Coordinates of C-alpha atoms in Angstrom, one line a residue:
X199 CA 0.0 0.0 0.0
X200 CA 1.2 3.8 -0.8
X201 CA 0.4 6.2 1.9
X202 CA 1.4 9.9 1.1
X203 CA 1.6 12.1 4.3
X204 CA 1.8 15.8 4.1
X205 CA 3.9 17.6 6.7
X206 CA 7.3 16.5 8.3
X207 CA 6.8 17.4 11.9
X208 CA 6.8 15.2 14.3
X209 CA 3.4 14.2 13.8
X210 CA 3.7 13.2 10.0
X211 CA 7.6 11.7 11.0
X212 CA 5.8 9.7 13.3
X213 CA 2.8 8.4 11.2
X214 CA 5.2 7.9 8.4
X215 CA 7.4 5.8 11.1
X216 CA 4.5 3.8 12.3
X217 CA 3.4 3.6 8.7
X218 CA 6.9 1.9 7.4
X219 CA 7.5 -0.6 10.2
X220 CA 4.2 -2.2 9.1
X221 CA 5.6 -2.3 5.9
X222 CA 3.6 0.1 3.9
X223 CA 5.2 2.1 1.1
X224 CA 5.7 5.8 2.5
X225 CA 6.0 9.3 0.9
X226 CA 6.4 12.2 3.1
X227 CA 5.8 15.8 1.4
X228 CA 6.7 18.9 3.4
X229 CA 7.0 21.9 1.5
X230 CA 10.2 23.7 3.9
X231 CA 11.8 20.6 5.2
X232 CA 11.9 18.3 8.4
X233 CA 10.9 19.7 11.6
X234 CA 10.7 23.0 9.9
X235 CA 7.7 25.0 11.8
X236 CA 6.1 24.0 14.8
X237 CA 8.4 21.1 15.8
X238 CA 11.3 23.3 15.8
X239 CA 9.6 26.2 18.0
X240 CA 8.5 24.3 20.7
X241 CA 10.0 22.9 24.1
X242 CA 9.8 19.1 23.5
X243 CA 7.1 18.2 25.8
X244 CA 6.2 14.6 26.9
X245 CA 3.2 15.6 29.8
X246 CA 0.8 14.0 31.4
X247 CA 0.9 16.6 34.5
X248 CA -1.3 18.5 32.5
X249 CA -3.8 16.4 31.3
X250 CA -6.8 16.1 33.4
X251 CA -9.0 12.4 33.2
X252 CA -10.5 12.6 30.0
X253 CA -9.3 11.0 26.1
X254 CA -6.4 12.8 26.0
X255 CA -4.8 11.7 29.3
X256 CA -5.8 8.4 28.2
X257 CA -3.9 9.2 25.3
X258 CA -0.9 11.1 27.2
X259 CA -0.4 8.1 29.4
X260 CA -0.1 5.6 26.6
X261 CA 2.0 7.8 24.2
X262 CA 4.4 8.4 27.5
X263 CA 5.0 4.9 27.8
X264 CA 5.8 4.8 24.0
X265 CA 8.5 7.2 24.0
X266 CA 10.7 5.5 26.7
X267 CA 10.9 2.2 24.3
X268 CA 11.0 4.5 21.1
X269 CA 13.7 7.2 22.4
X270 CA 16.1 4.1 23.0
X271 CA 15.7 2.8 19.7
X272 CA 16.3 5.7 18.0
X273 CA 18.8 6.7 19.7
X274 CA 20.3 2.9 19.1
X275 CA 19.5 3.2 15.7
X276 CA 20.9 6.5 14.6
X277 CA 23.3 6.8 11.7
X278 CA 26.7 7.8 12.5
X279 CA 26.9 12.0 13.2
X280 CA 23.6 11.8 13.6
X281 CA 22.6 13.6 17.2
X282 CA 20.6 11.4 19.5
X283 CA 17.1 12.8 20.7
X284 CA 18.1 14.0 24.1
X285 CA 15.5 11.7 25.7
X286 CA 15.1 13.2 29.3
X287 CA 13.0 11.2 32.1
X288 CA 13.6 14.4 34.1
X289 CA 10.1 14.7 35.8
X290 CA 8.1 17.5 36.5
X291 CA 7.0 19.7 39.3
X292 CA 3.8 21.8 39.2
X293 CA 3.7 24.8 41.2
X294 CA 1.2 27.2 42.9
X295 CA 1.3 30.3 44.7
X296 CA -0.5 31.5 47.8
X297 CA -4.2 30.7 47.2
X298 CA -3.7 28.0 44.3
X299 CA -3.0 24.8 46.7
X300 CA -6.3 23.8 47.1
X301 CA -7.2 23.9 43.5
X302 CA -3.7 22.3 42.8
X303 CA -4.4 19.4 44.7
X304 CA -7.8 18.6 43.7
X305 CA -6.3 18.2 39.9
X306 CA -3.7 16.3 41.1
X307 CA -6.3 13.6 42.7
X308 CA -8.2 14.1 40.0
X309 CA -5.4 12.4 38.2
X310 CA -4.2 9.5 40.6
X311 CA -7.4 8.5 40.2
X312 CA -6.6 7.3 36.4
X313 CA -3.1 6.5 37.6
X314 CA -0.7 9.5 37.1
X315 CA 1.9 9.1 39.5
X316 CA 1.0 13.3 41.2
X317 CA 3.3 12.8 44.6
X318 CA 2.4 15.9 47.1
X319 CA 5.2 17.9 47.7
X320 CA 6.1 19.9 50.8
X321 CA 8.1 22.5 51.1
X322 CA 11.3 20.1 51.7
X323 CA 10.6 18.3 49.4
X324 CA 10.1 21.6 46.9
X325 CA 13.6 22.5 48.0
X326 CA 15.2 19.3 47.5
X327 CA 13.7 19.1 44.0
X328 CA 14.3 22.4 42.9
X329 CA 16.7 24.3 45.4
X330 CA 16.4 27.4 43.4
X331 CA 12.7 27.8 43.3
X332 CA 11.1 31.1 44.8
X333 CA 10.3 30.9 48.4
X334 CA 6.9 32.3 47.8
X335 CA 6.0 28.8 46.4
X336 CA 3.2 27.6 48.7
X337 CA 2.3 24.3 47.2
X338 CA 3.6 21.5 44.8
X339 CA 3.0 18.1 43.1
X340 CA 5.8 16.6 41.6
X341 CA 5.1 14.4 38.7
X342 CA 7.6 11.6 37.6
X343 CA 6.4 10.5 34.6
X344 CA 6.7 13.6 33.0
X345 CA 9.8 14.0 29.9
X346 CA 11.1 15.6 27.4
X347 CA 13.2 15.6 24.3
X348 CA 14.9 17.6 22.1
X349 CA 11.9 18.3 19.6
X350 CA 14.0 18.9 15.8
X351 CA 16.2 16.1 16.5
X352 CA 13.8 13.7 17.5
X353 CA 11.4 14.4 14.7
X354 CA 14.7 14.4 12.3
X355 CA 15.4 11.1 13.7
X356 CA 11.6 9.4 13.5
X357 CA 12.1 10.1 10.0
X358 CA 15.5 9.1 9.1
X359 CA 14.4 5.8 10.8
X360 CA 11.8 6.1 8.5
X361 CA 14.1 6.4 5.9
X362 CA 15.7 3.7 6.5
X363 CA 12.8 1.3 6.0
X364 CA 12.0 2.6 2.5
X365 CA 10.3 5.9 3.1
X366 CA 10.9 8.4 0.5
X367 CA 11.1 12.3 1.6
X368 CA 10.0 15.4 -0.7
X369 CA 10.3 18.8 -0.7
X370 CA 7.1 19.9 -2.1
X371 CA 4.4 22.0 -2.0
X372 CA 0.4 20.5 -2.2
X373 CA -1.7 21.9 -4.6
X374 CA -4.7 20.1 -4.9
X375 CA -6.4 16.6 -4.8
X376 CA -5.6 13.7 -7.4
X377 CA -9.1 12.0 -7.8
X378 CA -10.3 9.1 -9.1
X379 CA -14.2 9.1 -8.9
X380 CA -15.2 10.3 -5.4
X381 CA -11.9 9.0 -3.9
X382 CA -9.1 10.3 -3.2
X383 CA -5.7 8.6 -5.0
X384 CA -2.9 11.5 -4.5
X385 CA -2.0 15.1 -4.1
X386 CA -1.1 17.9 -6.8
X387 CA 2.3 19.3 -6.3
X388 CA 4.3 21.9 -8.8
X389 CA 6.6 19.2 -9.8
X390 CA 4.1 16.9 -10.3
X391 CA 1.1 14.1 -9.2
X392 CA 2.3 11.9 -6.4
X393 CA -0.2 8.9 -6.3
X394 CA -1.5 7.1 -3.0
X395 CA -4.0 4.5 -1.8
X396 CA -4.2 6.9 1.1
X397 CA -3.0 10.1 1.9
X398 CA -2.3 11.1 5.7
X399 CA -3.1 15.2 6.6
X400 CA 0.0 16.0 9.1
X401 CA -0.1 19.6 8.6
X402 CA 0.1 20.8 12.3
X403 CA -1.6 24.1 12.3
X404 CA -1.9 24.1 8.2
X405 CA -4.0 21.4 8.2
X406 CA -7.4 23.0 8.0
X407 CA -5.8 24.2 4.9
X408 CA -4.4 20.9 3.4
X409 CA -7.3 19.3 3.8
X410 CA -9.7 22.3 2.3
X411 CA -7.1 21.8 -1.0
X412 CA -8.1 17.9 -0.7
X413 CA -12.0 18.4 -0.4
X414 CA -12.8 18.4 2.9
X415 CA -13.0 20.8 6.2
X416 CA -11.5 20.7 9.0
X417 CA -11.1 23.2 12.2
X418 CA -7.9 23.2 13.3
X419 CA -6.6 26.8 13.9
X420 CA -3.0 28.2 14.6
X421 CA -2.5 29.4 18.2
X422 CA 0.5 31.3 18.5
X423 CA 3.1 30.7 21.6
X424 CA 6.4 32.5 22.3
X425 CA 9.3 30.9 24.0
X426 CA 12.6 32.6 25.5
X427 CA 16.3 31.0 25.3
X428 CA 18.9 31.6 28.2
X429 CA 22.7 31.8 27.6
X430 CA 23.9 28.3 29.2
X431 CA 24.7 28.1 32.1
X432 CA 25.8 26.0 35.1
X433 CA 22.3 23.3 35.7
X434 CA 19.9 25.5 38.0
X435 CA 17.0 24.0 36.7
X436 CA 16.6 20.2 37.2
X437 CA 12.9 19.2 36.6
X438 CA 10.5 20.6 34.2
X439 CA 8.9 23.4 36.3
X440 CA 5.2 25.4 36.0
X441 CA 2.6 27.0 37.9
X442 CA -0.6 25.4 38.0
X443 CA -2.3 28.5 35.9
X444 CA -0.7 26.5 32.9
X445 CA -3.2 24.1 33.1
X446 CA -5.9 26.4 32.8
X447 CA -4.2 28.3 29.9
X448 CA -3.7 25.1 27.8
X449 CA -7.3 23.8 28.2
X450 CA -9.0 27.2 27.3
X451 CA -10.4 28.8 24.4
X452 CA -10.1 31.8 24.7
X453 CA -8.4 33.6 21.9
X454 CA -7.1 36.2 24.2
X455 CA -3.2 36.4 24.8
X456 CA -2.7 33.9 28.4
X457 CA 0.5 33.1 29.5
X458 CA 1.7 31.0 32.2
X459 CA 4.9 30.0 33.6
X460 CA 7.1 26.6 32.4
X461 CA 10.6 26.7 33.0
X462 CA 13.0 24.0 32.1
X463 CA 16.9 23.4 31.6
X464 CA 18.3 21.8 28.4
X465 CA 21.4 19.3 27.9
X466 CA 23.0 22.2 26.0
X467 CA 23.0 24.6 29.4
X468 CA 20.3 27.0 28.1
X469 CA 17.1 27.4 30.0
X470 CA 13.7 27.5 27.9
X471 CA 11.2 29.9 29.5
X472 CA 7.5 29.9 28.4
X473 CA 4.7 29.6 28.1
X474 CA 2.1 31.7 25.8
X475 CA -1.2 31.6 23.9
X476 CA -3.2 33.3 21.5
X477 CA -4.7 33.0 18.5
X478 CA -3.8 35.8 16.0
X479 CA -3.4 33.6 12.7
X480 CA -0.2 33.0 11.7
X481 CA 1.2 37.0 12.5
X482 CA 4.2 37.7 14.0
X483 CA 3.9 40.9 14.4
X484 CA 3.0 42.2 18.7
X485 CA 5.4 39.5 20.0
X486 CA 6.8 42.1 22.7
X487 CA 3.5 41.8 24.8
X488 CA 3.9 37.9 25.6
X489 CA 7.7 38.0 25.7
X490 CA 7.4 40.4 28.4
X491 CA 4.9 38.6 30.3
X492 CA 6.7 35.4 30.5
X493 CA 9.9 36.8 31.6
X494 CA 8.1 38.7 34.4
X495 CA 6.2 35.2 35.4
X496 CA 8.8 33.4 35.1
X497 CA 11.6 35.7 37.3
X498 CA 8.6 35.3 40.0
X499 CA 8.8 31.6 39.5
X500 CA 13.1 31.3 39.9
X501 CA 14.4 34.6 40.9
X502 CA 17.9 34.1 39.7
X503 CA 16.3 34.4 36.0
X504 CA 16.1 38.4 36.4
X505 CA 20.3 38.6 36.2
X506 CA 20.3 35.8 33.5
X507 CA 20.8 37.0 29.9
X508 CA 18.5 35.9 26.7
X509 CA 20.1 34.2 24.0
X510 CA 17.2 34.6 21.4
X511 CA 13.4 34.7 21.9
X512 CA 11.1 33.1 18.9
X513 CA 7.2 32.4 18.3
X514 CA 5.5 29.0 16.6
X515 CA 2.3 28.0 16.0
X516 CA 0.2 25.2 17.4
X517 CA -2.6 23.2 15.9
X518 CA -6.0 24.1 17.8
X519 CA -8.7 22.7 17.7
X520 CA -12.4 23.8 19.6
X521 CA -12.4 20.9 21.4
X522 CA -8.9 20.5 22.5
X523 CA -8.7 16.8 21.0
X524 CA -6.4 16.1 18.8
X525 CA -8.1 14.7 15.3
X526 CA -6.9 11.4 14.1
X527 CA -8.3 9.1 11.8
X528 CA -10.4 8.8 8.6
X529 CA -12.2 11.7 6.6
X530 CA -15.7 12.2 7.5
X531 CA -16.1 12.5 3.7
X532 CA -13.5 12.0 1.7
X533 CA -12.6 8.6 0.8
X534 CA -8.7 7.7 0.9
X535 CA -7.9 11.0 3.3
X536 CA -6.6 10.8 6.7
X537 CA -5.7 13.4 9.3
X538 CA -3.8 13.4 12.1
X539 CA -3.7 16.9 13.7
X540 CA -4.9 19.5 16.2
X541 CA -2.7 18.3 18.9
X542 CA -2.0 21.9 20.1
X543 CA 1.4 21.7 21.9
X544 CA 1.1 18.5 23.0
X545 CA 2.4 17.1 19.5
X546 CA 5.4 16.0 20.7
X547 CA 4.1 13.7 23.4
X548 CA 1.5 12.4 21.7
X549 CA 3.6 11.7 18.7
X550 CA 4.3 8.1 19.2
X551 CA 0.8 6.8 19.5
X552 CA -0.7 9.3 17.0
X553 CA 1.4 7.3 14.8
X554 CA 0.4 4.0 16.0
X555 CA -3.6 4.6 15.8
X556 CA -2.8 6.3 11.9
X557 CA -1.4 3.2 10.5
X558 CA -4.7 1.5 12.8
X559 CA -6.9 3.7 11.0
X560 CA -5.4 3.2 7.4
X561 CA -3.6 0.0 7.6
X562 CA -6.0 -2.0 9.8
X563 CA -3.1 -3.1 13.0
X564 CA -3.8 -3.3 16.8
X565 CA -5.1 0.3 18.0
X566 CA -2.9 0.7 21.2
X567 CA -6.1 2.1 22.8
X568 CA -9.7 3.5 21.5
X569 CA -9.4 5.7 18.7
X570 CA -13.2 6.9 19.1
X571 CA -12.8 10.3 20.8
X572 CA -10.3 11.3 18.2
X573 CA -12.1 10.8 15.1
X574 CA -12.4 13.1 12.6
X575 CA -16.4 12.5 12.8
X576 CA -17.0 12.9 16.1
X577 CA -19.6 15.0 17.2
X578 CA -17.9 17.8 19.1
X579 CA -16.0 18.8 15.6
X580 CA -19.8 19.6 14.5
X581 CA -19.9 20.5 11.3
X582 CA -16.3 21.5 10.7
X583 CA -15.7 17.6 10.7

């Protein structure tokens, strides 16, 4: 079977992964290159602190498990020069200030009740964990399970694994659909008609685009986000570190600018500072509002961060969708189309199993858990479905 899957983020590197290793004949199309937009402007996120009981920390929970056995293969498995993926099992600790405890701990029992390890932390232990953390802190959970990896390189390397098992990578723009009656059987590109028995939709926050070229609709909206780069630095940092108003910023709709606080140390010695969201289309322009707003957060958050200088500041997009469910499977109307999409900026971590239900949905193996809230015909999609 041919599969064509448009986009080389980690999403699409991961469907076209899971796609090869069950031995299907792959073409990924990405009109800038691998891990060119959203999966290079993002912090390399593995969560399930932030996921309250629902499908997606269902999904979170399996996907985490994923990563630990994928990381090590591709980091076994990578060509000579090539960088591993800077698979971190680091953990994380959510934070809240005077007057957020309470609410803080509720979610937190919320979620050991579908078995996320959320250990109450006291102020000794808060100390121990992060020794540099504000004394103003008045609460924590700390969150074991939580990860992270270097997002462009572990994309790079899901695809050059890929690769490796036949998969053949383009630099291309889509145009349009390649019909055949009412099914689709390719895509339209400049240099020419790339044919498929199915074509996969793994346009991160371009995907309500891709798939309006391809006949059908889809709501999946950019939401902008801003992140700030430290100079490195001696390790100050040692989990992944927020305040619980991230929580509430990454499950709201509200097109506002929100920002919140997530503060974490890289292999490399910088520190990435976020976080931000709003949805302005794809501008760049009025970054200075967000930037500003996280640094002040975050210098409340670790207060050595106010004499620390900024190696670069940048903004991506993220794939949004209304119902904050990432959409993965079959077209609700168009025959041979798949998406897999509208995971927001939790693409990274759900990367693994996104794969794994695509080549479920188009190739017919195991589903490593229900795909049924993810569906592209669901009913909270509505009409945009």
């Amino acid at each position: 079977m041919r599969i064509v899957v448009i986009g080389a983020g980690a999403i699409g590197a991961s469907c076209a992964l899971a796609l090869a290793e069950a031995g299907a004949e792959v073409v990924v199309v990405d009109r800038t290159g691998v891990a060119a937009e959203t999966s290079s402007r993002c912090e390399g996120n593995i969560l399930v602190s932030d996921k309250g009981p629902g499908a997606e920390a269902d999904l979170a929970i399996v996907a985490r498990r994923a990563w630990s056995d994928l990381a090590a293969r591709l980091d076994d498995d990578r060509a000579p020069g090539q960088p591993a993926t800077e698979f971190e099992e680091k953990g994380g600790v959510v934070v809240a200030f005077a007057g957020g405890a309470a609410a803080l701990d509720a979610f937190a029992a919320s979620q050991r009740a579908i078995g996320i390890r959320a250990d109450a932390a006291s102020a000794e232990d808060l100390r121990r964990l992060e020794p540099h953390l504000s004394p103003e802190v008045a609460r924590g959970i700390h969150y074991p399970d939580d990860a992270q990896v270097q997002p462009s390189l572990a994309t790079q390397a899901m695809l050059a694994r890929a690769r490796r098992l036949g998969a053949e990578f383009r630099i291309a723009e889509v145009s349009g659909a390649v019909s055949i009656g009412d099914r689709l059987a390719g895509v339209a590109t400049p240099d020419g008609e790339i044919m498929a028995d199915a074509v996969v939709n793994c346009a991160g926050p371009w995907a309500g685009e891709v798939a309006a070229l391809l006949g059908a609709r889809l709501d999946i909206r950019p939401r902008r986000g801003a992140i700030l780069v430290t100079t490195p630095m001696p390790q100050r940092v040692f989990h992944k570190v927020y305040d619980a108003d991230y929580v509430g910023a990454v499950g709201s709709s509200d097109a506002a600018l929100q920002t919140s606080t997530v503060v974490e140390s890289t292999p490399a010695g910088t520190v990435l500072i976020g976080s931000s969201r709003e949805r302005v289309g794809f501008s760049t322009n009025g970054t200075l509002a967000p930037i500003t707003e996280i640094a002040a957060k975050a210098t409340r958050l670790f207060p050595f961060l106010a004499d620390t200088m900024l190696l670069r500041s940048y903004v991506g997009f993220r794939p949004y969708t209304p119902d904050h469910l990432p959409v993965i499977g079959a077209d609700a109307r168009v025959g041979g189309l798949f998406h897999a999409a509208g995971h927001e900026g939790a693409g990274i971590g759900l990367a693994p199993t996104t794969g794994e239900l695509i080549a479920h949905a188009v190739l017919g193996i195991p589903a490593p858990l229900d795909p049924a809230p993810f569906l592209p015909t669901r009913a909270s999609l509505g009409e945009a479905a």
